[in-house]
Amino acid sequence: DAGVIQSPRHEVTEMGQEVTLRCKPISGHNSLFWYRQTMMRGLELLIYFNNNVPIDDSGMPEDRFSAKMPNASFSTLKIQPSEPRDSAVYFCASSLSSGGAYNEQFFGPGTRLTVL
Amino acid sequence: DAKTTQPNSMESNEEEPVHLPCNHSTISGTDYIHWYRQLPSQGPEYVIHGLTSNVNNRMASLAIAEDRKSSTLILHRATLRDAAVYYCILSRKTSYDKVIFGPGTSLSVIP
């Protein structure tokens, strides 16, 4: 299995531009998580989905952030418009949730976003 | 979610055992104890988890106190590759595998 795939791996953009980060979870997994990591705030959970449905988006910082999961094999995190304080590493993770028992999350390699 | 407390950093000599402590005095009966680690420039990776009993796997052992208010991650023989940030996390049993990361413990391994 290829693991969780994220693209792009690096993104440099200018303030005000739209940014779209992409994630392909491990085949068969039914939960998907988006995280953001900065030196100041550590690893923050932004939003997570189960069976393509958003379960909790309370970690999304502002309305400029939105996430979708149109099908079981693809999710996007969009920032519009982007700001320099959005610069961070964004991780996607997936797991096979079975309701009751815990199942580990598998993380992708991350997308390093720089907003100038 | 209940909170965990870990030392900011620890050091270990290579090939010696490492005991990473975690306090979670407000743990509830349905909280799992998880450990993840993050190697430099990589995403976090799962290490181990448990509920009440001690657990062993190929990576590590998890020792859980009888009152469940603390736990210890044990690396039996530290290698340079084990230098990472180790996160101790609690999550509810029916939370779709959701975990909330704290600052963790930065482990340095000295050759």
PDB file of N, CA, C and O in Angstrom, chain A residues 47-99:
ATOM      1  N   ILE A  47     -10.047  19.388  11.272  1.00  0.00           N
ATOM      2  CA  ILE A  47     -11.340  18.817  10.935  1.00  0.00           C
ATOM      3  C   ILE A  47     -11.167  17.331  10.730  1.00  0.00           C
ATOM      4  O   ILE A  47     -10.076  16.875  10.390  1.00  0.00           O
ATOM      5  N   TYR A  48     -12.230  16.558  10.975  1.00  0.00           N
ATOM      6  CA  TYR A  48     -12.161  15.159  10.594  1.00  0.00           C
ATOM      7  C   TYR A  48     -13.489  14.672  10.037  1.00  0.00           C
ATOM      8  O   TYR A  48     -14.554  15.207  10.371  1.00  0.00           O
ATOM      9  N   PHE A  49     -13.376  13.681   9.163  1.00  0.00           N
ATOM     10  CA  PHE A  49     -14.509  13.102   8.457  1.00  0.00           C
ATOM     11  C   PHE A  49     -14.634  11.617   8.828  1.00  0.00           C
ATOM     12  O   PHE A  49     -13.636  10.950   9.100  1.00  0.00           O
ATOM     13  N   ASN A  50     -15.843  11.127   8.797  1.00  0.00           N
ATOM     14  CA  ASN A  50     -16.094   9.697   8.891  1.00  0.00           C
ATOM     15  C   ASN A  50     -17.095   9.330   7.807  1.00  0.00           C
ATOM     16  O   ASN A  50     -18.151   9.966   7.708  1.00  0.00           O
ATOM     17  N   ASN A  51     -16.740   8.332   7.005  1.00  0.00           N
ATOM     18  CA  ASN A  51     -17.577   7.962   5.853  1.00  0.00           C
ATOM     19  C   ASN A  51     -17.944   9.182   5.005  1.00  0.00           C
ATOM     20  O   ASN A  51     -19.097   9.361   4.609  1.00  0.00           O
ATOM     21  N   ASN A  52     -16.978  10.023   4.752  1.00  0.00           N
ATOM     22  CA  ASN A  52     -17.062  11.207   3.895  1.00  0.00           C
ATOM     23  C   ASN A  52     -17.863  12.348   4.496  1.00  0.00           C
ATOM     24  O   ASN A  52     -18.044  13.382   3.845  1.00  0.00           O
ATOM     25  N   VAL A  53     -18.339  12.208   5.711  1.00  0.00           N
ATOM     26  CA  VAL A  53     -19.163  13.234   6.349  1.00  0.00           C
ATOM     27  C   VAL A  53     -18.333  13.977   7.391  1.00  0.00           C
ATOM     28  O   VAL A  53     -17.684  13.326   8.224  1.00  0.00           O
ATOM     29  N   PRO A  54     -18.324  15.320   7.360  1.00  0.00           N
ATOM     30  CA  PRO A  54     -17.574  16.046   8.392  1.00  0.00           C
ATOM     31  C   PRO A  54     -18.205  15.835   9.762  1.00  0.00           C
ATOM     32  O   PRO A  54     -19.411  16.042   9.927  1.00  0.00           O
ATOM     33  N   ILE A  55     -17.390  15.394  10.716  1.00  0.00           N
ATOM     34  CA  ILE A  55     -17.885  15.102  12.058  1.00  0.00           C
ATOM     35  C   ILE A  55     -17.646  16.281  13.001  1.00  0.00           C
ATOM     36  O   ILE A  55     -18.502  16.632  13.806  1.00  0.00           O
ATOM     37  N   ASP A  56     -16.476  16.877  12.895  1.00  0.00           N
ATOM     38  CA  ASP A  56     -16.126  17.974  13.808  1.00  0.00           C
ATOM     39  C   ASP A  56     -15.178  18.920  13.083  1.00  0.00           C
ATOM     40  O   ASP A  56     -14.077  18.514  12.719  1.00  0.00           O
ATOM     41  N   ASP A  57     -15.620  20.144  12.855  1.00  0.00           N
ATOM     42  CA  ASP A  57     -14.766  21.147  12.201  1.00  0.00           C
ATOM     43  C   ASP A  57     -14.436  22.285  13.165  1.00  0.00           C
ATOM     44  O   ASP A  57     -14.088  23.382  12.727  1.00  0.00           O
ATOM     45  N   SER A  58     -14.546  22.028  14.446  1.00  0.00           N
ATOM     46  CA  SER A  58     -14.330  23.091  15.430  1.00  0.00           C
ATOM     47  C   SER A  58     -12.894  23.589  15.454  1.00  0.00           C
ATOM     48  O   SER A  58     -12.614  24.667  15.970  1.00  0.00           O
ATOM     49  N   GLY A  59     -11.968  22.833  14.888  1.00  0.00           N
ATOM     50  CA  GLY A  59     -10.577  23.264  14.850  1.00  0.00           C
ATOM     51  C   GLY A  59     -10.226  24.141  13.666  1.00  0.00           C
ATOM     52  O   GLY A  59      -9.122  24.682  13.594  1.00  0.00           O
ATOM     53  N   MET A  60     -11.154  24.287  12.738  1.00  0.00           N
ATOM     54  CA  MET A  60     -10.890  25.145  11.575  1.00  0.00           C
ATOM     55  C   MET A  60     -10.789  26.589  12.067  1.00  0.00           C
ATOM     56  O   MET A  60     -11.723  27.106  12.690  1.00  0.00           O
ATOM     57  N   PRO A  61      -9.672  27.252  11.783  1.00  0.00           N
ATOM     58  CA  PRO A  61      -9.411  28.542  12.428  1.00  0.00           C
ATOM     59  C   PRO A  61     -10.345  29.668  11.997  1.00  0.00           C
ATOM     60  O   PRO A  61     -10.723  30.491  12.803  1.00  0.00           O
ATOM     61  N   GLU A  62     -10.686  29.720  10.717  1.00  0.00           N
ATOM     62  CA  GLU A  62     -11.508  30.832  10.238  1.00  0.00           C
ATOM     63  C   GLU A  62     -12.320  30.371   9.045  1.00  0.00           C
ATOM     64  O   GLU A  62     -12.103  29.284   8.506  1.00  0.00           O
ATOM     65  N   ASP A  63     -13.233  31.241   8.631  1.00  0.00           N
ATOM     66  CA  ASP A  63     -14.046  30.924   7.456  1.00  0.00           C
ATOM     67  C   ASP A  63     -13.218  30.850   6.182  1.00  0.00           C
ATOM     68  O   ASP A  63     -13.697  30.344   5.166  1.00  0.00           O
ATOM     69  N   ARG A  64     -12.012  31.333   6.243  1.00  0.00           N
ATOM     70  CA  ARG A  64     -11.147  31.244   5.049  1.00  0.00           C
ATOM     71  C   ARG A  64     -10.749  29.793   4.766  1.00  0.00           C
ATOM     72  O   ARG A  64     -10.307  29.468   3.672  1.00  0.00           O
ATOM     73  N   PHE A  65     -10.904  28.943   5.764  1.00  0.00           N
ATOM     74  CA  PHE A  65     -10.550  27.527   5.629  1.00  0.00           C
ATOM     75  C   PHE A  65     -11.805  26.711   5.355  1.00  0.00           C
ATOM     76  O   PHE A  65     -12.825  26.883   6.022  1.00  0.00           O
ATOM     77  N   SER A  66     -11.699  25.808   4.379  1.00  0.00           N
ATOM     78  CA  SER A  66     -12.804  24.893   4.116  1.00  0.00           C
ATOM     79  C   SER A  66     -12.232  23.545   3.697  1.00  0.00           C
ATOM     80  O   SER A  66     -11.146  23.478   3.140  1.00  0.00           O
ATOM     81  N   ALA A  67     -12.945  22.481   4.004  1.00  0.00           N
ATOM     82  CA  ALA A  67     -12.507  21.137   3.646  1.00  0.00           C
ATOM     83  C   ALA A  67     -13.676  20.356   3.083  1.00  0.00           C
ATOM     84  O   ALA A  67     -14.817  20.528   3.509  1.00  0.00           O
ATOM     85  N   LYS A  68     -13.361  19.497   2.115  1.00  0.00           N
ATOM     86  CA  LYS A  68     -14.373  18.656   1.499  1.00  0.00           C
ATOM     87  C   LYS A  68     -13.856  17.246   1.349  1.00  0.00           C
ATOM     88  O   LYS A  68     -12.645  17.014   1.286  1.00  0.00           O
ATOM     89  N   MET A  69     -14.783  16.323   1.293  1.00  0.00           N
ATOM     90  CA  MET A  69     -14.431  14.931   1.010  1.00  0.00           C
ATOM     91  C   MET A  69     -15.505  14.389   0.074  1.00  0.00           C
ATOM     92  O   MET A  69     -16.496  13.785   0.516  1.00  0.00           O
ATOM     93  N   PRO A  70     -15.352  14.608  -1.213  1.00  0.00           N
ATOM     94  CA  PRO A  70     -16.390  14.219  -2.173  1.00  0.00           C
ATOM     95  C   PRO A  70     -16.561  12.713  -2.330  1.00  0.00           C
ATOM     96  O   PRO A  70     -17.643  12.260  -2.727  1.00  0.00           O
ATOM     97  N   ASN A  71     -15.512  11.955  -2.012  1.00  0.00           N
ATOM     98  CA  ASN A  71     -15.618  10.495  -2.070  1.00  0.00           C
ATOM     99  C   ASN A  71     -14.606   9.892  -1.115  1.00  0.00           C
ATOM    100  O   ASN A  71     -13.801  10.617  -0.505  1.00  0.00           O
ATOM    101  N   ALA A  72     -14.631   8.583  -1.000  1.00  0.00           N
ATOM    102  CA  ALA A  72     -13.816   7.905   0.020  1.00  0.00           C
ATOM    103  C   ALA A  72     -12.327   7.957  -0.271  1.00  0.00           C
ATOM    104  O   ALA A  72     -11.519   7.613   0.599  1.00  0.00           O
ATOM    105  N   SER A  73     -11.949   8.378  -1.470  1.00  0.00           N
ATOM    106  CA  SER A  73     -10.532   8.324  -1.813  1.00  0.00           C
ATOM    107  C   SER A  73      -9.913   9.693  -2.036  1.00  0.00           C
ATOM    108  O   SER A  73      -8.797   9.795  -2.548  1.00  0.00           O
ATOM    109  N   PHE A  74     -10.606  10.768  -1.643  1.00  0.00           N
ATOM    110  CA  PHE A  74     -10.063  12.084  -1.939  1.00  0.00           C
ATOM    111  C   PHE A  74     -10.627  13.136  -0.990  1.00  0.00           C
ATOM    112  O   PHE A  74     -11.827  13.164  -0.728  1.00  0.00           O
ATOM    113  N   SER A  75      -9.743  14.019  -0.521  1.00  0.00           N
ATOM    114  CA  SER A  75     -10.180  15.140   0.303  1.00  0.00           C
ATOM    115  C   SER A  75      -9.331  16.357  -0.041  1.00  0.00           C
ATOM    116  O   SER A  75      -8.177  16.227  -0.460  1.00  0.00           O
ATOM    117  N   THR A  76      -9.923  17.543   0.117  1.00  0.00           N
ATOM    118  CA  THR A  76      -9.201  18.788  -0.103  1.00  0.00           C
ATOM    119  C   THR A  76      -9.361  19.708   1.094  1.00  0.00           C
ATOM    120  O   THR A  76     -10.376  19.694   1.787  1.00  0.00           O
ATOM    121  N   LEU A  77      -8.317  20.488   1.327  1.00  0.00           N
ATOM    122  CA  LEU A  77      -8.352  21.564   2.306  1.00  0.00           C
ATOM    123  C   LEU A  77      -8.014  22.837   1.551  1.00  0.00           C
ATOM    124  O   LEU A  77      -6.961  22.925   0.923  1.00  0.00           O
ATOM    125  N   LYS A  78      -8.935  23.800   1.585  1.00  0.00           N
ATOM    126  CA  LYS A  78      -8.753  25.008   0.811  1.00  0.00           C
ATOM    127  C   LYS A  78      -8.634  26.212   1.735  1.00  0.00           C
ATOM    128  O   LYS A  78      -9.352  26.308   2.743  1.00  0.00           O
ATOM    129  N   ILE A  79      -7.742  27.105   1.385  1.00  0.00           N
ATOM    130  CA  ILE A  79      -7.584  28.358   2.125  1.00  0.00           C
ATOM    131  C   ILE A  79      -7.780  29.494   1.109  1.00  0.00           C
ATOM    132  O   ILE A  79      -7.074  29.560   0.107  1.00  0.00           O
ATOM    133  N   GLN A  80      -8.765  30.334   1.379  1.00  0.00           N
ATOM    134  CA  GLN A  80      -9.047  31.427   0.456  1.00  0.00           C
ATOM    135  C   GLN A  80      -9.624  32.613   1.213  1.00  0.00           C
ATOM    136  O   GLN A  80     -10.718  32.480   1.780  1.00  0.00           O
ATOM    137  N   PRO A  81      -8.967  33.774   1.214  1.00  0.00           N
ATOM    138  CA  PRO A  81      -7.627  34.025   0.703  1.00  0.00           C
ATOM    139  C   PRO A  81      -6.561  33.617   1.730  1.00  0.00           C
ATOM    140  O   PRO A  81      -6.821  33.626   2.930  1.00  0.00           O
ATOM    141  N   SER A  82      -5.397  33.274   1.259  1.00  0.00           N
ATOM    142  CA  SER A  82      -4.331  32.862   2.168  1.00  0.00           C
ATOM    143  C   SER A  82      -3.655  34.087   2.788  1.00  0.00           C
ATOM    144  O   SER A  82      -3.648  35.181   2.212  1.00  0.00           O
ATOM    145  N   GLU A  83      -3.099  33.876   3.991  1.00  0.00           N
ATOM    146  CA  GLU A  83      -2.378  34.921   4.714  1.00  0.00           C
ATOM    147  C   GLU A  83      -1.047  34.351   5.209  1.00  0.00           C
ATOM    148  O   GLU A  83      -0.923  33.126   5.376  1.00  0.00           O
ATOM    149  N   PRO A  84      -0.067  35.217   5.464  1.00  0.00           N
ATOM    150  CA  PRO A  84       1.242  34.712   5.936  1.00  0.00           C
ATOM    151  C   PRO A  84       1.145  33.843   7.184  1.00  0.00           C
ATOM    152  O   PRO A  84       1.898  32.880   7.331  1.00  0.00           O
ATOM    153  N   ARG A  85       0.191  34.125   8.072  1.00  0.00           N
ATOM    154  CA  ARG A  85       0.076  33.318   9.301  1.00  0.00           C
ATOM    155  C   ARG A  85      -0.459  31.921   9.047  1.00  0.00           C
ATOM    156  O   ARG A  85      -0.513  31.096   9.965  1.00  0.00           O
ATOM    157  N   ASP A  86      -0.868  31.636   7.818  1.00  0.00           N
ATOM    158  CA  ASP A  86      -1.291  30.274   7.462  1.00  0.00           C
ATOM    159  C   ASP A  86      -0.087  29.389   7.126  1.00  0.00           C
ATOM    160  O   ASP A  86      -0.254  28.174   6.915  1.00  0.00           O
ATOM    161  N   SER A  87       1.092  29.964   7.063  1.00  0.00           N
ATOM    162  CA  SER A  87       2.294  29.181   6.779  1.00  0.00           C
ATOM    163  C   SER A  87       2.489  28.122   7.849  1.00  0.00           C
ATOM    164  O   SER A  87       2.513  28.429   9.046  1.00  0.00           O
ATOM    165  N   ALA A  88       2.599  26.877   7.418  1.00  0.00           N
ATOM    166  CA  ALA A  88       2.658  25.746   8.347  1.00  0.00           C
ATOM    167  C   ALA A  88       2.873  24.479   7.533  1.00  0.00           C
ATOM    168  O   ALA A  88       2.887  24.504   6.303  1.00  0.00           O
ATOM    169  N   VAL A  89       3.019  23.359   8.238  1.00  0.00           N
ATOM    170  CA  VAL A  89       2.964  22.053   7.595  1.00  0.00           C
ATOM    171  C   VAL A  89       1.576  21.473   7.860  1.00  0.00           C
ATOM    172  O   VAL A  89       1.135  21.420   9.009  1.00  0.00           O
ATOM    173  N   TYR A  90       0.914  21.068   6.791  1.00  0.00           N
ATOM    174  CA  TYR A  90      -0.432  20.511   6.893  1.00  0.00           C
ATOM    175  C   TYR A  90      -0.355  19.000   6.666  1.00  0.00           C
ATOM    176  O   TYR A  90       0.159  18.537   5.647  1.00  0.00           O
ATOM    177  N   PHE A  91      -0.861  18.256   7.644  1.00  0.00           N
ATOM    178  CA  PHE A  91      -0.857  16.791   7.558  1.00  0.00           C
ATOM    179  C   PHE A  91      -2.274  16.271   7.365  1.00  0.00           C
ATOM    180  O   PHE A  91      -3.228  16.787   7.944  1.00  0.00           O
ATOM    181  N   CYS A  92      -2.352  15.223   6.591  1.00  0.00           N
ATOM    182  CA  CYS A  92      -3.581  14.460   6.447  1.00  0.00           C
ATOM    183  C   CYS A  92      -3.321  13.077   7.043  1.00  0.00           C
ATOM    184  O   CYS A  92      -2.205  12.544   6.928  1.00  0.00           O
ATOM    185  N   ALA A  93      -4.317  12.507   7.696  1.00  0.00           N
ATOM    186  CA  ALA A  93      -4.189  11.170   8.267  1.00  0.00           C
ATOM    187  C   ALA A  93      -5.480  10.407   8.016  1.00  0.00           C
ATOM    188  O   ALA A  93      -6.555  11.009   7.864  1.00  0.00           O
ATOM    189  N   SER A  94      -5.387   9.087   7.988  1.00  0.00           N
ATOM    190  CA  SER A  94      -6.591   8.276   7.841  1.00  0.00           C
ATOM    191  C   SER A  94      -6.546   7.087   8.782  1.00  0.00           C
ATOM    192  O   SER A  94      -5.480   6.698   9.270  1.00  0.00           O
ATOM    193  N   SER A  95      -7.716   6.541   9.049  1.00  0.00           N
ATOM    194  CA  SER A  95      -7.805   5.352   9.894  1.00  0.00           C
ATOM    195  C   SER A  95      -9.026   4.540   9.492  1.00  0.00           C
ATOM    196  O   SER A  95      -9.919   5.044   8.804  1.00  0.00           O
ATOM    197  N   LEU A  96      -9.049   3.287   9.947  1.00  0.00           N
ATOM    198  CA  LEU A  96     -10.202   2.422   9.709  1.00  0.00           C
ATOM    199  C   LEU A  96     -10.982   2.369  11.004  1.00  0.00           C
ATOM    200  O   LEU A  96     -10.690   1.572  11.895  1.00  0.00           O
ATOM    201  N   SER A  97     -11.953   3.263  11.127  1.00  0.00           N
ATOM    202  CA  SER A  97     -12.741   3.343  12.360  1.00  0.00           C
ATOM    203  C   SER A  97     -13.739   2.210  12.384  1.00  0.00           C
ATOM    204  O   SER A  97     -14.465   1.981  11.417  1.00  0.00           O
ATOM    205  N   SER A  98     -13.795   1.520  13.535  1.00  0.00           N
ATOM    206  CA  SER A  98     -14.707   0.382  13.621  1.00  0.00           C
ATOM    207  C   SER A  98     -15.741   0.564  14.704  1.00  0.00           C
ATOM    208  O   SER A  98     -16.454  -0.347  15.035  1.00  0.00           O
ATOM    209  N   GLY A  99     -15.810   1.775  15.279  1.00  0.00           N
ATOM    210  CA  GLY A  99     -16.851   2.065  16.262  1.00  0.00           C
ATOM    211  C   GLY A  99     -16.645   1.311  17.550  1.00  0.00           C
ATOM    212  O   GLY A  99     -17.086   0.181  17.689  1.00  0.00           O
TER     213      GLY A  99
END
